[in-house]
């Protein structure tokens, strides 16, 4: 299977929140019960690629201890339906026995897991070892919402370096078992705007900070003030040099996630509020591509049905088409997720049980209007786009 990657995903977050509760979206949204039906729905839309992964806390039971039973069955079911998984190994949470992202032992244990996973499923081509490293670190260690629930620059940098190290060690382990594996590094594509000129220096810092996970993953030198920030908050020169010497980007596609909430407005009191879509995906994706120069995939987007999901789908799609026409190698597009979600309107900070109506299907597995539009979009474009992406050696 090759060509353009039309995709969706099963929302599979499972962070621990301040109350100590684990918020498992696959449980709350019914995937554990309806997983066979969900794969049938993916197939019904003619979608060939699915961002999916088992919850790490259910699969990784301890050092060299794994439970593959459901994963075996699920991957076999996808394959029987002609669906290629993009395997997501860590999505916002860790098993209780590993604690949280401050744990310095996490990277090596996670690499062990990635090695075992890729040995068992060596026929799978596409992998996302650690999903959205920036958001994981911000929400867990800067905003105090998830997992370690800390709020400091030092905790943020510690989480970042552990997450990035885990990601890179996992890539190395997977490549030992699958030399032609492709890594789709799904990351939130962000931008912060200044509400007045006095905030320009802070905004500049924030707009450099957004790149730290990808700079470390792709071995790109950070700017001087980001280096000082990392050093001040616990990253040693030896740790930084290790990241700069990995050079694993040759097998990578940069996944860019974009939502209407990805642009922020910095206020004089130091807080940010949602800016809305000032620049949009077209402008921000170009910034990321100019910085790293590797193929992109639009790996997440959605908006609630009441806010115009169908219009948003076509707007994001046409932004992507324009980028391709302007020379940016975008190899895939994703509406995320297959079904509605629960409590993502408040970033899973509390258990309210509120349905977030962003899916291609609702939680009764009835198709939404945006699902019909996405099926039509795929019908229109699937025979046109593959020629444009097949020249890329990665796909």
PDB file of C-alpha atoms in Angstrom, residues 81-328:
ATOM      1  CA  UNK A  81     -10.016  -5.043   6.411  1.00  0.00           C
ATOM      2  CA  UNK A  82      -7.072  -3.583   4.488  1.00  0.00           C
ATOM      3  CA  UNK A  83      -6.304  -0.961   7.163  1.00  0.00           C
ATOM      4  CA  UNK A  84      -2.696  -0.089   7.951  1.00  0.00           C
ATOM      5  CA  UNK A  85      -2.190   1.002  11.562  1.00  0.00           C
ATOM      6  CA  UNK A  86       0.009   3.938  12.447  1.00  0.00           C
ATOM      7  CA  UNK A  87       0.992   2.495  15.804  1.00  0.00           C
ATOM      8  CA  UNK A  88       0.849   4.972  18.683  1.00  0.00           C
ATOM      9  CA  UNK A  89       2.865   3.610  21.615  1.00  0.00           C
ATOM     10  CA  UNK A  90       2.612   6.374  24.261  1.00  0.00           C
ATOM     11  CA  UNK A  91      -0.314   8.781  24.289  1.00  0.00           C
ATOM     12  CA  UNK A  92      -0.207  11.166  27.279  1.00  0.00           C
ATOM     13  CA  UNK A  93       0.224   8.608  30.060  1.00  0.00           C
ATOM     14  CA  UNK A  94       2.394   5.929  31.682  1.00  0.00           C
ATOM     15  CA  UNK A  95       1.679   2.736  33.619  1.00  0.00           C
ATOM     16  CA  UNK A  96       1.425   3.227  37.374  1.00  0.00           C
ATOM     17  CA  UNK A  97       4.623   1.236  37.918  1.00  0.00           C
ATOM     18  CA  UNK A  98       6.587   3.816  35.867  1.00  0.00           C
ATOM     19  CA  UNK A  99       5.018   6.786  37.674  1.00  0.00           C
ATOM     20  CA  UNK A 100       5.197   9.855  35.468  1.00  0.00           C
ATOM     21  CA  UNK A 101       7.388  11.723  33.016  1.00  0.00           C
ATOM     22  CA  UNK A 102       9.783  12.944  35.718  1.00  0.00           C
ATOM     23  CA  UNK A 103      11.030   9.363  36.076  1.00  0.00           C
ATOM     24  CA  UNK A 104      14.573   9.103  34.612  1.00  0.00           C
ATOM     25  CA  UNK A 105      14.094   5.347  34.107  1.00  0.00           C
ATOM     26  CA  UNK A 106      11.152   5.870  31.754  1.00  0.00           C
ATOM     27  CA  UNK A 107      13.171   6.247  28.480  1.00  0.00           C
ATOM     28  CA  UNK A 108      15.055   2.962  28.781  1.00  0.00           C
ATOM     29  CA  UNK A 109      11.998   0.984  29.850  1.00  0.00           C
ATOM     30  CA  UNK A 110       9.950   2.493  27.040  1.00  0.00           C
ATOM     31  CA  UNK A 111      12.649   1.572  24.523  1.00  0.00           C
ATOM     32  CA  UNK A 112      12.456  -1.999  25.796  1.00  0.00           C
ATOM     33  CA  UNK A 113       8.694  -1.951  25.184  1.00  0.00           C
ATOM     34  CA  UNK A 114       9.111  -0.496  21.679  1.00  0.00           C
ATOM     35  CA  UNK A 115      11.628  -3.221  20.873  1.00  0.00           C
ATOM     36  CA  UNK A 116       9.295  -5.968  22.051  1.00  0.00           C
ATOM     37  CA  UNK A 117       6.330  -4.411  20.236  1.00  0.00           C
ATOM     38  CA  UNK A 118       8.175  -4.047  16.939  1.00  0.00           C
ATOM     39  CA  UNK A 119       9.604  -7.564  17.152  1.00  0.00           C
ATOM     40  CA  UNK A 120       6.094  -8.968  17.553  1.00  0.00           C
ATOM     41  CA  UNK A 121       4.568  -6.764  14.825  1.00  0.00           C
ATOM     42  CA  UNK A 122       7.521  -6.499  12.466  1.00  0.00           C
ATOM     43  CA  UNK A 123       5.225  -6.280   9.432  1.00  0.00           C
ATOM     44  CA  UNK A 124       3.835  -2.884  10.534  1.00  0.00           C
ATOM     45  CA  UNK A 125       5.460   0.020   8.686  1.00  0.00           C
ATOM     46  CA  UNK A 126       4.196   3.196  10.384  1.00  0.00           C
ATOM     47  CA  UNK A 127       4.923   4.172  13.999  1.00  0.00           C
ATOM     48  CA  UNK A 128       4.442   7.091  16.397  1.00  0.00           C
ATOM     49  CA  UNK A 129       6.548   6.195  19.436  1.00  0.00           C
ATOM     50  CA  UNK A 130       5.542   9.175  21.603  1.00  0.00           C
ATOM     51  CA  UNK A 131       2.547  11.303  20.633  1.00  0.00           C
ATOM     52  CA  UNK A 132       2.613  15.131  20.964  1.00  0.00           C
ATOM     53  CA  UNK A 133       5.655  15.509  23.193  1.00  0.00           C
ATOM     54  CA  UNK A 134       5.120  19.260  23.600  1.00  0.00           C
ATOM     55  CA  UNK A 135       1.533  18.889  24.828  1.00  0.00           C
ATOM     56  CA  UNK A 136       2.459  15.956  27.078  1.00  0.00           C
ATOM     57  CA  UNK A 137       5.171  18.000  28.779  1.00  0.00           C
ATOM     58  CA  UNK A 138       3.144  21.222  28.982  1.00  0.00           C
ATOM     59  CA  UNK A 139      -0.001  19.654  30.416  1.00  0.00           C
ATOM     60  CA  UNK A 140       1.878  17.333  32.802  1.00  0.00           C
ATOM     61  CA  UNK A 141       4.716  19.526  34.017  1.00  0.00           C
ATOM     62  CA  UNK A 142       4.032  23.184  33.147  1.00  0.00           C
ATOM     63  CA  UNK A 143       0.270  23.578  33.573  1.00  0.00           C
ATOM     64  CA  UNK A 144      -0.110  20.966  36.318  1.00  0.00           C
ATOM     65  CA  UNK A 145      -3.103  19.201  34.766  1.00  0.00           C
ATOM     66  CA  UNK A 146      -1.944  15.603  34.189  1.00  0.00           C
ATOM     67  CA  UNK A 147       0.365  12.874  35.447  1.00  0.00           C
ATOM     68  CA  UNK A 148       3.024  14.531  37.668  1.00  0.00           C
ATOM     69  CA  UNK A 149       0.757  17.616  37.924  1.00  0.00           C
ATOM     70  CA  UNK A 150       3.760  19.908  38.338  1.00  0.00           C
ATOM     71  CA  UNK A 151       4.037  23.560  37.312  1.00  0.00           C
ATOM     72  CA  UNK A 152       7.624  24.664  36.855  1.00  0.00           C
ATOM     73  CA  UNK A 153      10.169  25.215  34.114  1.00  0.00           C
ATOM     74  CA  UNK A 154      12.440  22.580  35.656  1.00  0.00           C
ATOM     75  CA  UNK A 155       9.694  19.945  35.682  1.00  0.00           C
ATOM     76  CA  UNK A 156       8.818  20.900  32.095  1.00  0.00           C
ATOM     77  CA  UNK A 157      12.411  20.500  30.886  1.00  0.00           C
ATOM     78  CA  UNK A 158      12.767  17.206  32.762  1.00  0.00           C
ATOM     79  CA  UNK A 159       9.620  15.860  31.124  1.00  0.00           C
ATOM     80  CA  UNK A 160      10.791  17.096  27.711  1.00  0.00           C
ATOM     81  CA  UNK A 161      14.185  15.463  27.865  1.00  0.00           C
ATOM     82  CA  UNK A 162      12.755  12.171  29.162  1.00  0.00           C
ATOM     83  CA  UNK A 163      10.046  12.122  26.497  1.00  0.00           C
ATOM     84  CA  UNK A 164      12.432  13.004  23.675  1.00  0.00           C
ATOM     85  CA  UNK A 165      15.025  10.482  24.834  1.00  0.00           C
ATOM     86  CA  UNK A 166      12.320   7.803  25.079  1.00  0.00           C
ATOM     87  CA  UNK A 167      11.142   8.671  21.581  1.00  0.00           C
ATOM     88  CA  UNK A 168      14.615   8.406  20.051  1.00  0.00           C
ATOM     89  CA  UNK A 169      15.596   5.239  21.896  1.00  0.00           C
ATOM     90  CA  UNK A 170      12.314   3.685  20.745  1.00  0.00           C
ATOM     91  CA  UNK A 171      13.040   4.647  17.126  1.00  0.00           C
ATOM     92  CA  UNK A 172      16.413   2.909  17.336  1.00  0.00           C
ATOM     93  CA  UNK A 173      14.851  -0.244  18.785  1.00  0.00           C
ATOM     94  CA  UNK A 174      12.124  -0.330  16.132  1.00  0.00           C
ATOM     95  CA  UNK A 175      14.650   0.150  13.309  1.00  0.00           C
ATOM     96  CA  UNK A 176      16.603  -2.874  14.514  1.00  0.00           C
ATOM     97  CA  UNK A 177      13.516  -5.003  13.918  1.00  0.00           C
ATOM     98  CA  UNK A 178      12.019  -3.080  10.979  1.00  0.00           C
ATOM     99  CA  UNK A 179      14.769  -1.343   8.957  1.00  0.00           C
ATOM    100  CA  UNK A 180      12.242   0.290   6.604  1.00  0.00           C
ATOM    101  CA  UNK A 181       9.936   1.595   9.353  1.00  0.00           C
ATOM    102  CA  UNK A 182       8.563   5.117   8.958  1.00  0.00           C
ATOM    103  CA  UNK A 183       8.080   7.358  11.999  1.00  0.00           C
ATOM    104  CA  UNK A 184       5.220   9.851  11.906  1.00  0.00           C
ATOM    105  CA  UNK A 185       6.039  12.223  14.760  1.00  0.00           C
ATOM    106  CA  UNK A 186       2.641  13.697  15.546  1.00  0.00           C
ATOM    107  CA  UNK A 187       3.189  17.104  17.183  1.00  0.00           C
ATOM    108  CA  UNK A 188       1.012  20.092  17.947  1.00  0.00           C
ATOM    109  CA  UNK A 189       1.806  22.944  15.538  1.00  0.00           C
ATOM    110  CA  UNK A 190       1.499  26.065  17.674  1.00  0.00           C
ATOM    111  CA  UNK A 191       1.877  29.827  17.421  1.00  0.00           C
ATOM    112  CA  UNK A 192       1.633  32.628  19.991  1.00  0.00           C
ATOM    113  CA  UNK A 193       0.719  36.207  19.053  1.00  0.00           C
ATOM    114  CA  UNK A 194       1.464  39.352  21.066  1.00  0.00           C
ATOM    115  CA  UNK A 195      -1.447  41.509  22.211  1.00  0.00           C
ATOM    116  CA  UNK A 196       0.884  44.543  22.276  1.00  0.00           C
ATOM    117  CA  UNK A 197       4.502  45.308  21.267  1.00  0.00           C
ATOM    118  CA  UNK A 198       5.863  45.173  24.820  1.00  0.00           C
ATOM    119  CA  UNK A 199       5.303  41.405  24.759  1.00  0.00           C
ATOM    120  CA  UNK A 200       7.353  40.696  21.644  1.00  0.00           C
ATOM    121  CA  UNK A 201      10.377  39.257  23.459  1.00  0.00           C
ATOM    122  CA  UNK A 202       8.214  36.836  25.468  1.00  0.00           C
ATOM    123  CA  UNK A 203       6.312  35.834  22.349  1.00  0.00           C
ATOM    124  CA  UNK A 204       9.595  35.193  20.560  1.00  0.00           C
ATOM    125  CA  UNK A 205      10.654  32.868  23.387  1.00  0.00           C
ATOM    126  CA  UNK A 206       7.338  30.985  23.317  1.00  0.00           C
ATOM    127  CA  UNK A 207       7.523  30.600  19.557  1.00  0.00           C
ATOM    128  CA  UNK A 208      10.987  29.081  19.896  1.00  0.00           C
ATOM    129  CA  UNK A 209       9.958  26.926  22.868  1.00  0.00           C
ATOM    130  CA  UNK A 210       7.280  25.204  20.729  1.00  0.00           C
ATOM    131  CA  UNK A 211      10.049  23.693  18.600  1.00  0.00           C
ATOM    132  CA  UNK A 212      12.102  22.103  21.415  1.00  0.00           C
ATOM    133  CA  UNK A 213      10.688  18.551  21.077  1.00  0.00           C
ATOM    134  CA  UNK A 214      11.231  18.493  17.323  1.00  0.00           C
ATOM    135  CA  UNK A 215      14.659  20.179  17.579  1.00  0.00           C
ATOM    136  CA  UNK A 216      15.783  17.447  19.973  1.00  0.00           C
ATOM    137  CA  UNK A 217      14.127  14.674  17.950  1.00  0.00           C
ATOM    138  CA  UNK A 218      15.596  15.836  14.640  1.00  0.00           C
ATOM    139  CA  UNK A 219      19.008  16.907  16.043  1.00  0.00           C
ATOM    140  CA  UNK A 220      18.595  20.581  15.136  1.00  0.00           C
ATOM    141  CA  UNK A 221      20.543  23.095  17.224  1.00  0.00           C
ATOM    142  CA  UNK A 222      18.326  25.321  19.340  1.00  0.00           C
ATOM    143  CA  UNK A 223      18.831  29.083  19.526  1.00  0.00           C
ATOM    144  CA  UNK A 224      20.978  30.568  22.300  1.00  0.00           C
ATOM    145  CA  UNK A 225      18.199  31.700  24.630  1.00  0.00           C
ATOM    146  CA  UNK A 226      16.473  28.294  24.407  1.00  0.00           C
ATOM    147  CA  UNK A 227      19.804  26.626  25.183  1.00  0.00           C
ATOM    148  CA  UNK A 228      20.176  28.839  28.252  1.00  0.00           C
ATOM    149  CA  UNK A 229      16.612  27.982  29.269  1.00  0.00           C
ATOM    150  CA  UNK A 230      17.320  24.244  28.974  1.00  0.00           C
ATOM    151  CA  UNK A 231      20.630  24.534  30.830  1.00  0.00           C
ATOM    152  CA  UNK A 232      19.133  26.645  33.627  1.00  0.00           C
ATOM    153  CA  UNK A 233      16.415  24.045  34.149  1.00  0.00           C
ATOM    154  CA  UNK A 234      18.518  20.928  34.343  1.00  0.00           C
ATOM    155  CA  UNK A 235      19.632  19.795  30.886  1.00  0.00           C
ATOM    156  CA  UNK A 236      23.369  19.132  30.941  1.00  0.00           C
ATOM    157  CA  UNK A 237      25.713  19.785  28.037  1.00  0.00           C
ATOM    158  CA  UNK A 238      26.235  16.032  27.741  1.00  0.00           C
ATOM    159  CA  UNK A 239      22.484  15.444  27.455  1.00  0.00           C
ATOM    160  CA  UNK A 240      22.116  18.157  24.841  1.00  0.00           C
ATOM    161  CA  UNK A 241      25.042  16.805  22.825  1.00  0.00           C
ATOM    162  CA  UNK A 242      23.472  13.341  22.884  1.00  0.00           C
ATOM    163  CA  UNK A 243      20.343  14.708  21.200  1.00  0.00           C
ATOM    164  CA  UNK A 244      22.389  16.589  18.619  1.00  0.00           C
ATOM    165  CA  UNK A 245      24.187  13.393  17.598  1.00  0.00           C
ATOM    166  CA  UNK A 246      21.255  11.016  17.022  1.00  0.00           C
ATOM    167  CA  UNK A 247      20.535  11.916  13.373  1.00  0.00           C
ATOM    168  CA  UNK A 248      17.474   9.713  12.885  1.00  0.00           C
ATOM    169  CA  UNK A 249      15.373  12.056  10.775  1.00  0.00           C
ATOM    170  CA  UNK A 250      15.950  10.140   7.534  1.00  0.00           C
ATOM    171  CA  UNK A 251      13.066   7.771   8.358  1.00  0.00           C
ATOM    172  CA  UNK A 252      10.736  10.480   9.697  1.00  0.00           C
ATOM    173  CA  UNK A 253       7.605  12.251   8.545  1.00  0.00           C
ATOM    174  CA  UNK A 254       6.738  15.307  10.632  1.00  0.00           C
ATOM    175  CA  UNK A 255       3.144  15.060  11.790  1.00  0.00           C
ATOM    176  CA  UNK A 256       1.564  18.486  12.222  1.00  0.00           C
ATOM    177  CA  UNK A 257      -1.600  18.703  14.320  1.00  0.00           C
ATOM    178  CA  UNK A 258      -3.658  21.864  13.918  1.00  0.00           C
ATOM    179  CA  UNK A 259      -6.854  22.969  15.653  1.00  0.00           C
ATOM    180  CA  UNK A 260      -8.516  26.360  16.012  1.00  0.00           C
ATOM    181  CA  UNK A 261      -7.106  26.368  19.586  1.00  0.00           C
ATOM    182  CA  UNK A 262      -3.469  26.068  18.419  1.00  0.00           C
ATOM    183  CA  UNK A 263      -2.960  29.816  18.114  1.00  0.00           C
ATOM    184  CA  UNK A 264      -2.656  31.807  21.329  1.00  0.00           C
ATOM    185  CA  UNK A 265      -2.791  35.477  22.279  1.00  0.00           C
ATOM    186  CA  UNK A 266      -0.375  36.549  25.018  1.00  0.00           C
ATOM    187  CA  UNK A 267      -1.874  39.124  27.380  1.00  0.00           C
ATOM    188  CA  UNK A 268       0.005  41.727  29.495  1.00  0.00           C
ATOM    189  CA  UNK A 269      -0.572  39.715  32.684  1.00  0.00           C
ATOM    190  CA  UNK A 270       1.401  36.796  31.179  1.00  0.00           C
ATOM    191  CA  UNK A 271      -1.561  34.523  30.499  1.00  0.00           C
ATOM    192  CA  UNK A 272      -2.677  33.357  27.086  1.00  0.00           C
ATOM    193  CA  UNK A 273      -6.148  33.066  25.613  1.00  0.00           C
ATOM    194  CA  UNK A 274      -7.222  31.328  22.414  1.00  0.00           C
ATOM    195  CA  UNK A 275      -6.509  33.598  19.471  1.00  0.00           C
ATOM    196  CA  UNK A 276      -8.669  31.784  16.967  1.00  0.00           C
ATOM    197  CA  UNK A 277      -7.392  31.211  13.477  1.00  0.00           C
ATOM    198  CA  UNK A 278      -5.163  34.224  12.796  1.00  0.00           C
ATOM    199  CA  UNK A 279      -2.621  32.477  10.524  1.00  0.00           C
ATOM    200  CA  UNK A 280      -4.140  29.046   9.972  1.00  0.00           C
ATOM    201  CA  UNK A 281      -2.560  25.779   8.967  1.00  0.00           C
ATOM    202  CA  UNK A 282      -1.158  27.104   5.685  1.00  0.00           C
ATOM    203  CA  UNK A 283       1.137  29.623   7.372  1.00  0.00           C
ATOM    204  CA  UNK A 284       2.094  27.592  10.444  1.00  0.00           C
ATOM    205  CA  UNK A 285       2.837  24.366   8.557  1.00  0.00           C
ATOM    206  CA  UNK A 286       5.188  26.354   6.314  1.00  0.00           C
ATOM    207  CA  UNK A 287       7.087  27.531   9.400  1.00  0.00           C
ATOM    208  CA  UNK A 288       7.611  23.953  10.523  1.00  0.00           C
ATOM    209  CA  UNK A 289       8.629  22.755   7.079  1.00  0.00           C
ATOM    210  CA  UNK A 290      11.142  25.590   6.602  1.00  0.00           C
ATOM    211  CA  UNK A 291      12.732  24.710   9.923  1.00  0.00           C
ATOM    212  CA  UNK A 292      13.148  20.965   9.339  1.00  0.00           C
ATOM    213  CA  UNK A 293      12.824  20.361   5.592  1.00  0.00           C
ATOM    214  CA  UNK A 294      11.269  16.901   5.843  1.00  0.00           C
ATOM    215  CA  UNK A 295       7.930  15.577   4.542  1.00  0.00           C
ATOM    216  CA  UNK A 296       4.812  16.565   6.490  1.00  0.00           C
ATOM    217  CA  UNK A 297       1.543  14.890   7.302  1.00  0.00           C
ATOM    218  CA  UNK A 298      -1.507  16.712   8.657  1.00  0.00           C
ATOM    219  CA  UNK A 299      -1.986  14.250  11.514  1.00  0.00           C
ATOM    220  CA  UNK A 300      -4.850  15.780  13.521  1.00  0.00           C
ATOM    221  CA  UNK A 301      -7.649  18.257  13.097  1.00  0.00           C
ATOM    222  CA  UNK A 302     -11.292  18.572  14.080  1.00  0.00           C
ATOM    223  CA  UNK A 303     -13.918  21.000  15.276  1.00  0.00           C
ATOM    224  CA  UNK A 304     -17.344  20.441  16.802  1.00  0.00           C
ATOM    225  CA  UNK A 305     -20.269  19.894  14.483  1.00  0.00           C
ATOM    226  CA  UNK A 306     -22.094  22.934  15.888  1.00  0.00           C
ATOM    227  CA  UNK A 307     -19.080  25.096  15.031  1.00  0.00           C
ATOM    228  CA  UNK A 308     -18.966  24.042  11.377  1.00  0.00           C
ATOM    229  CA  UNK A 309     -17.091  20.741  11.108  1.00  0.00           C
ATOM    230  CA  UNK A 310     -17.789  20.264   7.388  1.00  0.00           C
ATOM    231  CA  UNK A 311     -16.539  23.715   6.471  1.00  0.00           C
ATOM    232  CA  UNK A 312     -13.454  23.192   8.661  1.00  0.00           C
ATOM    233  CA  UNK A 313     -12.694  19.872   6.936  1.00  0.00           C
ATOM    234  CA  UNK A 314     -12.716  21.450   3.487  1.00  0.00           C
ATOM    235  CA  UNK A 315     -10.766  24.496   4.671  1.00  0.00           C
ATOM    236  CA  UNK A 316      -8.011  22.343   6.195  1.00  0.00           C
ATOM    237  CA  UNK A 317      -7.975  20.133   3.127  1.00  0.00           C
ATOM    238  CA  UNK A 318      -7.612  23.071   0.763  1.00  0.00           C
ATOM    239  CA  UNK A 319      -4.884  24.615   2.929  1.00  0.00           C
ATOM    240  CA  UNK A 320      -3.045  21.325   2.573  1.00  0.00           C
ATOM    241  CA  UNK A 321      -3.580  21.248  -1.194  1.00  0.00           C
ATOM    242  CA  UNK A 322      -2.235  24.782  -1.499  1.00  0.00           C
ATOM    243  CA  UNK A 323       0.849  23.841   0.505  1.00  0.00           C
ATOM    244  CA  UNK A 324       1.493  20.883  -1.816  1.00  0.00           C
ATOM    245  CA  UNK A 325       1.087  23.118  -4.845  1.00  0.00           C
ATOM    246  CA  UNK A 326       3.597  25.521  -3.304  1.00  0.00           C
ATOM    247  CA  UNK A 327       6.195  22.796  -2.919  1.00  0.00           C
ATOM    248  CA  UNK A 328       5.667  21.541   0.641  1.00  0.00           C
TER     249      UNK A 328
END
